[in-house]
CSV table of C-alpha atoms in Angstrom, one decimal:
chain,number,residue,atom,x,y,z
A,258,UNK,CA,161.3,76.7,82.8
A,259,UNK,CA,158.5,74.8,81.4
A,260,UNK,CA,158.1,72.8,84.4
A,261,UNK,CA,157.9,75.8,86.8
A,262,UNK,CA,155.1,77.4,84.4
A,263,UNK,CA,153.2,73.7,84.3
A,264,UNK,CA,153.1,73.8,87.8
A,265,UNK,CA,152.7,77.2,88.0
A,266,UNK,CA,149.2,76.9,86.1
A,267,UNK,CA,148.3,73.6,88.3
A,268,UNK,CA,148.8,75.9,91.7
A,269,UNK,CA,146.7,78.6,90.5
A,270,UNK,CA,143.6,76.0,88.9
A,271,UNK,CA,143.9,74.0,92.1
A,272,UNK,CA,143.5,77.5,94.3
A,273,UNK,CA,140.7,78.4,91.9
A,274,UNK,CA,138.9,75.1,92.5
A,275,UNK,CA,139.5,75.6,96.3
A,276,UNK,CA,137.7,78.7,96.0
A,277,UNK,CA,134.9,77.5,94.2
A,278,UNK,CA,134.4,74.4,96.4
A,279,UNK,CA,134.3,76.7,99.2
A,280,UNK,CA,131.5,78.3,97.8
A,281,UNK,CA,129.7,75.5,96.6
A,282,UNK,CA,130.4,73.9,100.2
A,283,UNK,CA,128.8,76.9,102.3
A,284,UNK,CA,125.7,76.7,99.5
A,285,UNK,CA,125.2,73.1,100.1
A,286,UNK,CA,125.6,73.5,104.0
A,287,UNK,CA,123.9,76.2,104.3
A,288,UNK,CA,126.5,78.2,106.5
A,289,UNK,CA,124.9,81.4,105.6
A,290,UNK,CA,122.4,82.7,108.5
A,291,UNK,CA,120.0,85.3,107.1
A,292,UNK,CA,118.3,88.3,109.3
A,293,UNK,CA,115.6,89.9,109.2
A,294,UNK,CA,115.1,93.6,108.1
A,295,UNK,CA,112.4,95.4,110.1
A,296,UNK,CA,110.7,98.0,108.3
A,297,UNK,CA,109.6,101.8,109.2
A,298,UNK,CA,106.7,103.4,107.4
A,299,UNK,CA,106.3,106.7,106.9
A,300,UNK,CA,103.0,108.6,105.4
A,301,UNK,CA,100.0,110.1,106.1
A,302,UNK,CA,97.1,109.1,107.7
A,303,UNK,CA,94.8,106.8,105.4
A,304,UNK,CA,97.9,106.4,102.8
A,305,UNK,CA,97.4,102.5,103.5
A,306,UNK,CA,100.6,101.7,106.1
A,307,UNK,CA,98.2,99.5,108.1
A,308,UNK,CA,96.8,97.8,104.7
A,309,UNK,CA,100.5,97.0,103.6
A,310,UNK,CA,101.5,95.1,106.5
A,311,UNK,CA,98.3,93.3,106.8
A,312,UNK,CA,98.3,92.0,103.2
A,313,UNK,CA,102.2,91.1,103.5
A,314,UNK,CA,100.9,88.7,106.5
A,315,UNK,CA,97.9,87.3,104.9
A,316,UNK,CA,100.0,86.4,101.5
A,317,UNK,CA,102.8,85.0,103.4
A,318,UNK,CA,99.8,83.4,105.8
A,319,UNK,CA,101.7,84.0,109.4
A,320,UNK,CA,100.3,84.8,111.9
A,321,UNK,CA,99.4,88.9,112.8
A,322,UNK,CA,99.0,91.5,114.9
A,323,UNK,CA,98.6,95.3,115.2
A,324,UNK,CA,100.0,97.1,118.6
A,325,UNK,CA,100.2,100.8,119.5
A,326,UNK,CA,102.7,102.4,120.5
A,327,UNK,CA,101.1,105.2,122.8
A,328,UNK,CA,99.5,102.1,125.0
A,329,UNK,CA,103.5,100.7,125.2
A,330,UNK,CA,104.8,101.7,128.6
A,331,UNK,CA,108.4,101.1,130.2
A,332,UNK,CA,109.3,98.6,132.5
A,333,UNK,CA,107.5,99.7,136.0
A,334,UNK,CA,105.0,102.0,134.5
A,335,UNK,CA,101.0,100.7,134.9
A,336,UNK,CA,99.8,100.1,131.5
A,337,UNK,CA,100.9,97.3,128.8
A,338,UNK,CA,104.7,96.3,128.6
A,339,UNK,CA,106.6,96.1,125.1
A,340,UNK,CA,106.0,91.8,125.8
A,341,UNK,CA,102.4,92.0,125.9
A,342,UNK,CA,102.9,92.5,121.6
A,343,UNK,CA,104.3,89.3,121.8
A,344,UNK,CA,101.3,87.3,124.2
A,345,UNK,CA,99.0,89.1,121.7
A,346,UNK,CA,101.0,87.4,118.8
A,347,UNK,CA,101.0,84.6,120.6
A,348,UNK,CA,97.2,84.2,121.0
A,349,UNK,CA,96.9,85.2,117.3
A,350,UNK,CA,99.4,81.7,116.7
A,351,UNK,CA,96.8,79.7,118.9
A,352,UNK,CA,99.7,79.5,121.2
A,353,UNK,CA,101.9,77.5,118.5
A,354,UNK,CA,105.5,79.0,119.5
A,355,UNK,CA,106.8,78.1,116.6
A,356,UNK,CA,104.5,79.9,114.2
A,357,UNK,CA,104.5,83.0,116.5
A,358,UNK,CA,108.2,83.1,115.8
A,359,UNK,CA,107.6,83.9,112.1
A,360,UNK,CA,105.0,85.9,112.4
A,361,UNK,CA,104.4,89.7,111.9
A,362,UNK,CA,104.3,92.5,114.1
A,363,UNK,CA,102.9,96.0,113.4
A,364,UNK,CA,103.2,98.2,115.8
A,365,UNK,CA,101.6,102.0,114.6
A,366,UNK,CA,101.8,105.9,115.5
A,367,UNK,CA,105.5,105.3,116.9
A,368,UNK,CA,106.0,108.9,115.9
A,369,UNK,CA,104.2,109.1,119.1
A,370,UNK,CA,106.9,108.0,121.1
A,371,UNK,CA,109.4,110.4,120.1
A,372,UNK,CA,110.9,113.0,122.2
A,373,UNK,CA,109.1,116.0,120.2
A,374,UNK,CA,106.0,114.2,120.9
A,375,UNK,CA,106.6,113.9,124.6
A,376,UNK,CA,107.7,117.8,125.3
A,377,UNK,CA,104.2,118.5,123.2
A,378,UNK,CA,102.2,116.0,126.0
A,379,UNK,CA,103.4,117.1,128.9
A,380,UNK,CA,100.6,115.2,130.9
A,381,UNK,CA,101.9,111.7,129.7
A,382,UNK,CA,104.3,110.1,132.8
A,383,UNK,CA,105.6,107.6,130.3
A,384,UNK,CA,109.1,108.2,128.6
A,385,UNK,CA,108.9,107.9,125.1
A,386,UNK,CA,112.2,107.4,125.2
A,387,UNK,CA,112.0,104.8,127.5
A,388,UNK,CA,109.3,103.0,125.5
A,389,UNK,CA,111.9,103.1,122.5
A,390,UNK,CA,114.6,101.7,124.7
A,391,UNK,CA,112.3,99.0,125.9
A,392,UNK,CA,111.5,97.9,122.3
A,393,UNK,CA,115.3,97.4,121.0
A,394,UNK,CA,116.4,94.2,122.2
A,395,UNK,CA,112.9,92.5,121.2
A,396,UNK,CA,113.5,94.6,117.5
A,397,UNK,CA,116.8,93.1,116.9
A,398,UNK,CA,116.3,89.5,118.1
A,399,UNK,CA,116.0,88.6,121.9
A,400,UNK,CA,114.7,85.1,123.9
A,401,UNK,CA,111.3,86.4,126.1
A,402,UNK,CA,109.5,84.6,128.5
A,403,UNK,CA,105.8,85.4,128.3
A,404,UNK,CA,104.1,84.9,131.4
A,405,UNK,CA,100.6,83.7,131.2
A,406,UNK,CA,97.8,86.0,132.7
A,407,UNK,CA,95.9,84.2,135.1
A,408,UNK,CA,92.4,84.2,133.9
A,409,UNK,CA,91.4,82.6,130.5
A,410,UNK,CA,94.8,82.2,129.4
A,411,UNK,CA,95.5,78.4,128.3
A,412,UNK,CA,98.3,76.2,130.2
A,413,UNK,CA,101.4,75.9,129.2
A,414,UNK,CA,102.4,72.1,129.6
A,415,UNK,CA,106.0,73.3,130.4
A,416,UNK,CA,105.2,75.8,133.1
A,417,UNK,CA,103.2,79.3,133.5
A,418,UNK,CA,105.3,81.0,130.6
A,419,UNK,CA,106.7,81.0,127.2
A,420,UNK,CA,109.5,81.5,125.5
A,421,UNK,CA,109.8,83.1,122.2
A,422,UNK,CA,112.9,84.2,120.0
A,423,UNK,CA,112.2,87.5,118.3
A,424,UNK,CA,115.0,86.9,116.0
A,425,UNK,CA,112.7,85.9,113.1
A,426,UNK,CA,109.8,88.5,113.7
A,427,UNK,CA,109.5,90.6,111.2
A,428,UNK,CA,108.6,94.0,113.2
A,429,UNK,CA,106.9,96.6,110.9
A,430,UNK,CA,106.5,100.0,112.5
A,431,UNK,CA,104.2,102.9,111.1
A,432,UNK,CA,103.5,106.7,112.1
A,433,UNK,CA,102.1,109.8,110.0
A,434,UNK,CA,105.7,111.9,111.2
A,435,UNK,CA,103.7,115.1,111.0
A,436,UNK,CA,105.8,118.4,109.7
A,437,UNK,CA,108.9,115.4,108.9
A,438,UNK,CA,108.7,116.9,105.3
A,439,UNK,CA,109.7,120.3,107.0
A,440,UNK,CA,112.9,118.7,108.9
A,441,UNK,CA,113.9,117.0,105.2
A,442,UNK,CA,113.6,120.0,103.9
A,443,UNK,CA,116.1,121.8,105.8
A,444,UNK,CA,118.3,118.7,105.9
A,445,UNK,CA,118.2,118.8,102.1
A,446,UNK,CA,118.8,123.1,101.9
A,447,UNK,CA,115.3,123.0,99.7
A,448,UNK,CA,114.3,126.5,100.0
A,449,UNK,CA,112.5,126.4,97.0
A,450,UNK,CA,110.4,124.9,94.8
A,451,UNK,CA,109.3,125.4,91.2
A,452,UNK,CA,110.6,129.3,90.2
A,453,UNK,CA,111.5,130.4,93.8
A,454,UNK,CA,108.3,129.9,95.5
A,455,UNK,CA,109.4,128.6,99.4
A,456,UNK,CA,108.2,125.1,100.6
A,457,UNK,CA,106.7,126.2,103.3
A,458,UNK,CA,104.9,129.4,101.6
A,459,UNK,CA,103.4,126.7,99.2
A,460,UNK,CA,102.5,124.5,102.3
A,461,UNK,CA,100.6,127.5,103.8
A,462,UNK,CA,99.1,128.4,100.9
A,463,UNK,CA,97.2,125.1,99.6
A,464,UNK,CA,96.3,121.6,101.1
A,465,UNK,CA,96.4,119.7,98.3
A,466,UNK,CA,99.9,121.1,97.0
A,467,UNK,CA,101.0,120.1,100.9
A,468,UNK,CA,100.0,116.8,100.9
A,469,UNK,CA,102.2,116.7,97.5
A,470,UNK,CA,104.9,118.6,98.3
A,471,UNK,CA,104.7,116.1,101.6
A,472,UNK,CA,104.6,113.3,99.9
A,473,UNK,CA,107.7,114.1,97.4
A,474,UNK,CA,110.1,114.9,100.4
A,475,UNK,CA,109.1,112.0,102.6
A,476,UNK,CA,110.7,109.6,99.7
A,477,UNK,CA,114.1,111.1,100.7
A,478,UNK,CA,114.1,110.4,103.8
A,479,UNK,CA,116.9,109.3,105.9
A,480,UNK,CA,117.9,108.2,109.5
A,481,UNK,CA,119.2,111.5,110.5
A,482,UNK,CA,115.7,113.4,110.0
A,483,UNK,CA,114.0,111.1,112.1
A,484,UNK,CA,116.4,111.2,114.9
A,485,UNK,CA,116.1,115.3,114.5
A,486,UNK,CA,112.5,114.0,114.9
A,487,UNK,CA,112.8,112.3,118.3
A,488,UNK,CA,113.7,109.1,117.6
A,489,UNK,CA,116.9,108.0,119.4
A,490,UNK,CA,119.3,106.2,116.7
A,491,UNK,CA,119.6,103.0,118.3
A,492,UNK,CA,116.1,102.9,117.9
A,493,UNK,CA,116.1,103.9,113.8
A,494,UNK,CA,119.8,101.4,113.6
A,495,UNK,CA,117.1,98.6,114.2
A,496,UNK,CA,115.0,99.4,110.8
A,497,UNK,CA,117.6,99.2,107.6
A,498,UNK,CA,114.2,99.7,105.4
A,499,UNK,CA,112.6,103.1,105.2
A,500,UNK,CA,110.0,103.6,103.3
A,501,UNK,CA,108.2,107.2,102.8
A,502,UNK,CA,103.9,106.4,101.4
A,503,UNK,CA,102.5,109.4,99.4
A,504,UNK,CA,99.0,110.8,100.0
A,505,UNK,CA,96.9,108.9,98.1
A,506,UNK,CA,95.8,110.9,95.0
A,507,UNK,CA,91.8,111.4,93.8
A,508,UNK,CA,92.3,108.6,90.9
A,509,UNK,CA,93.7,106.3,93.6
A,510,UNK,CA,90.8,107.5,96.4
A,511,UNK,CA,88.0,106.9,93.5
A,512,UNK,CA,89.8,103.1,93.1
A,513,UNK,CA,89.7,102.6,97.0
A,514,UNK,CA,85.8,103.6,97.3
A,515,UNK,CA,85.1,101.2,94.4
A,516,UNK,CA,87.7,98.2,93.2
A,517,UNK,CA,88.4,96.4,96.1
A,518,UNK,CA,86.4,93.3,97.4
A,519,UNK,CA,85.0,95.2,100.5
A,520,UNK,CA,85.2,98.3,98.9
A,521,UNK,CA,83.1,100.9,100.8
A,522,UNK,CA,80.9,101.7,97.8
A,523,UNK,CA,80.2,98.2,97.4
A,524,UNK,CA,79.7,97.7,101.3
A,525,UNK,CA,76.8,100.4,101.0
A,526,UNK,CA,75.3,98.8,97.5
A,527,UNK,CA,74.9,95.3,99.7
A,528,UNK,CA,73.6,97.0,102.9
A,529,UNK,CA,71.0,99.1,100.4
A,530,UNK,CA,70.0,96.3,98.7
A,531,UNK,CA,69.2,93.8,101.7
A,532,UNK,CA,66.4,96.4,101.6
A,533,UNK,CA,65.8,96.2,97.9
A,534,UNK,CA,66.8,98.8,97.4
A,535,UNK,CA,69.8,100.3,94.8
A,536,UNK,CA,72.9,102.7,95.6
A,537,UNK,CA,74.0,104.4,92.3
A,538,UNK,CA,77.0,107.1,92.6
A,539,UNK,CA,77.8,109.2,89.4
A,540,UNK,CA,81.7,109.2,88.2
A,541,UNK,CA,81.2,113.2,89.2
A,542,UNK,CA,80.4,112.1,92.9
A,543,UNK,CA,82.9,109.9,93.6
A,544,UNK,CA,85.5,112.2,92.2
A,545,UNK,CA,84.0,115.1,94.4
A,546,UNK,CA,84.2,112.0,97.8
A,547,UNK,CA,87.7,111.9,96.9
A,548,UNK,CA,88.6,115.7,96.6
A,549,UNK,CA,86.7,116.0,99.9
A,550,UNK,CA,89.5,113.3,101.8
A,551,UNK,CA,91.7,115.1,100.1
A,552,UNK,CA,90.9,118.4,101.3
A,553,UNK,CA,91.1,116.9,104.9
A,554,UNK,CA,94.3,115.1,104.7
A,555,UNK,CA,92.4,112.0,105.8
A,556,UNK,CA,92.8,109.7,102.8
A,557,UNK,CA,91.1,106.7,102.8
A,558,UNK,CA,90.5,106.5,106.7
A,559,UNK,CA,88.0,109.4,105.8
A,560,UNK,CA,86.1,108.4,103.6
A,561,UNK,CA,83.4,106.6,105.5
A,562,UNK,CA,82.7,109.7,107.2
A,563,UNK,CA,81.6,111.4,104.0
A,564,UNK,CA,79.9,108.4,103.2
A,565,UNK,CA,77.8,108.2,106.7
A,566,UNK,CA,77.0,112.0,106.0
A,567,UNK,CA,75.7,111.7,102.4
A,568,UNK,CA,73.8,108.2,103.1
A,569,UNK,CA,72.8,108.9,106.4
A,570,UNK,CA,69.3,110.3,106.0
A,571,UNK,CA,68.3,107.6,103.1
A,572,UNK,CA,69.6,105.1,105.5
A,573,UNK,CA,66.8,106.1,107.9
A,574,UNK,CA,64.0,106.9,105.6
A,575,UNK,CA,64.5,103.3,104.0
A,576,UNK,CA,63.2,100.6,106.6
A,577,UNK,CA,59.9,103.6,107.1
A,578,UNK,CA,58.5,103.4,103.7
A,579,UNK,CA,58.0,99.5,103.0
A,580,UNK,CA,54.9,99.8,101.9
A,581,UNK,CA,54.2,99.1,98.6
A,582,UNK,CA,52.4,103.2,98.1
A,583,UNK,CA,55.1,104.7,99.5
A,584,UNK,CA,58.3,102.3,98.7
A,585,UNK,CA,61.8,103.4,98.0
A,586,UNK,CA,62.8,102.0,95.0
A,587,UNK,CA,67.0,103.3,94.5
A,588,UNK,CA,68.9,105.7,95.7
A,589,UNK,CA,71.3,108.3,94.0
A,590,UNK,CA,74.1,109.8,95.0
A,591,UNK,CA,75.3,112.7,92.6
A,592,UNK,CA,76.7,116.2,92.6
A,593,UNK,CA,74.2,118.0,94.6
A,594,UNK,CA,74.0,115.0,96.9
A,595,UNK,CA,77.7,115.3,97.8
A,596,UNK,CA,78.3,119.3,97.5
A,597,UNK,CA,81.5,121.4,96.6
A,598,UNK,CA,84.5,120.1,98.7
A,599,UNK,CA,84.0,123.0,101.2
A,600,UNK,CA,80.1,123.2,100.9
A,601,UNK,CA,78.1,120.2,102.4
A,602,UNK,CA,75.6,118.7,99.6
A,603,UNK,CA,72.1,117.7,100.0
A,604,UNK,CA,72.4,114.4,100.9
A,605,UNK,CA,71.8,110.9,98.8
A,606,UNK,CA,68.6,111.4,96.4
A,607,UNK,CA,65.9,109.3,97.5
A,608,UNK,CA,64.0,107.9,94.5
A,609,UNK,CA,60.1,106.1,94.9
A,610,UNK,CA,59.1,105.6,91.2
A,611,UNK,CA,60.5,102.3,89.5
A,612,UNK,CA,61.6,103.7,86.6
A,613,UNK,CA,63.5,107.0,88.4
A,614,UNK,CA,66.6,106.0,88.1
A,615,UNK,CA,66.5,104.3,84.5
A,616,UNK,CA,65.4,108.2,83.5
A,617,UNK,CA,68.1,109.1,85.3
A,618,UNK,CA,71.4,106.9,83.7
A,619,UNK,CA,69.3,107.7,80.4
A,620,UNK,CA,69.6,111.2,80.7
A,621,UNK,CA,73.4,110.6,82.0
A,622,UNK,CA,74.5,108.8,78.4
A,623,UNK,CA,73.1,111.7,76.3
């Protein structure tokens, strides 16, 4: 009895150790072959999809490109084929296969492409459903020659093409998905919000509580509203990663004009003072900027346009009055100069005497 439970134990540690060098085995081998996961951004216009995927290339330093999807025709439509993305990537790699082949691909307003978006542009001849069908093998991980164009292109020393394996692309895809929130919505049986008041009569009702009702539902979302959308599923099976970006807020908008290393704020500081001249914006002003994007549902893609339409004027005025009895000497850019976020404002504050604007940041601290 003894013996039997001896070897008993010694069957059941030599299985375990089996197991365990079977795992250790396909570690050390490296057995395991790991995909890709393509990802599908969904927000509003300015939230930053574009930003996202460019930063992701330039910390990971592969090579990348931006494509869009209303150019994308299908196959024997005039107009540029889903495998033109990958020339252009190709190009971008210096025509280094390899690299290309761990590059990045962004390819933005696919919500373009749906089948909504095609009964809505009747004039287009190309099937957005065909564009979609003509983007799945290359999605999930195909072999495609590349033909080079005949002008300007360089040689290929192994003939007039090039193959590349999508398999290891990372393919991001981005669209604003207009009036998605409303298909989530349903999906989700969310007829109200807060104490009873309907989603949609708050949509009506006030722009800024749209953009965050918007933003709120869009962080639910799921395969099935986008194929009630227009997209065909094959097409949404290719993306396991969806990700819903909220309207950027006025804190965030304020940040955007200001923090970053080409900042627009700080864009228009260096182009002022190449004239020797300086750009001062109150707190109060860039917070009213913001609420004005806001207010437009443009985030931060609109906010040069406000910018252009404050600065404009001073812009002008600036390279006529470099004489020394007439010179501009800063330039201010406060309430008044920016207006209510309906109302347009005066316009940037164009200041001559030298000690202006130290009056001015005095009068500001008290």
């Amino acid at each position: 009895m003894g013996g039997w439970m001896n070897l008993s134990s010694a069957n059941k540690r030599q299985r375990r150790a089996s197991e365990l060098g079977d795992n250790d085995e396909h570690v050390a081998n490296d057995f395991v072959e790991l995909d890709k996961s393509n990802v599908l951004l969904i927000g509003p216009t300015g939230s930053g999809k574009t930003l996202l995927a460019k930063t992701l290339a330039r910390i990971v330093n592969v090579p990348f490109v931006i494509a869009d999807a209303t150019s994308l025709t299908q196959a024997g439509y005039v107009g540029e084929d889903v495998e033109s993305i990958l020339y252009k990537l190709l190009v971008e790699a210096k025509f280094d296969v390899e690299a290309a082949q761990h590059g990045i691909v962004y390819i933005d307003e696919v919500d373009k492409i749906t089948k909504k978006a095609e009964s809505l542009n009747i004039g287009r001849d190309v099937s957005g459903e065909g564009v979609q069908q003509a983007l799945l093998k290359m999605l999930e991980g195909t072999i495609v020659n590349i033909p080079m164009p005949d002008k300007g292109a360089r040689r290929n020393l192994h003939g007039d093409s090039f193959q590349i394996d999508t398999k290891d692309i990372l393919f991001i895809c981005g669209g604003a998905f207009n009036d998605l929130e409303k298909t989530i919505s349903e999906r989700r049986q969310d007829s109200s919000i807060g104490f009873g008041a309907p989603v949609r009569e708050n949509m009506r009702t006030s722009p800024l509580i749209t953009a965050a009702v918007a933003s709120s539902l869009l962080e639910s979302v799921e395969s099935d509203d986008l194929i009630a959308y227009g997209l065909i599923p094959e097409f949404i099976g290719r993306f396991p990663i969806l990700v819903g970006l909220s309207a950027l807020d006025e804190d965030q908008l304020v940040e955007v004009l200001m923090k970053p290393k080409n900042a627009l704020g700080k864009q228009y500081k260096k182009m002022f003072n190449m004239n020797g001249v300086k750009l001062y914006f109150t707190e109060t002003a860039l917070r009213l900027i913001s609420k004005k994007a806001m207010a437009k549902n443009t985030g931060a893609r609109g906010l040069r346009a406000i910018l252009e339409n404050i600065l404009t004027e001073a812009m002008f005025e600036i390279p006529n009055t470099k004489m020394e009895s007439h010179r501009v000497n800063a330039v201010l850019v406060d309430e008044e100069a920016v207006g209510s976020v309906d109302e347009r404002g005066c316009g940037a504050k164009i200041l001559y005497a030298e000690d202006e604007m130290d009056r001015f940041l005095a009068k500001e601290k008290h």
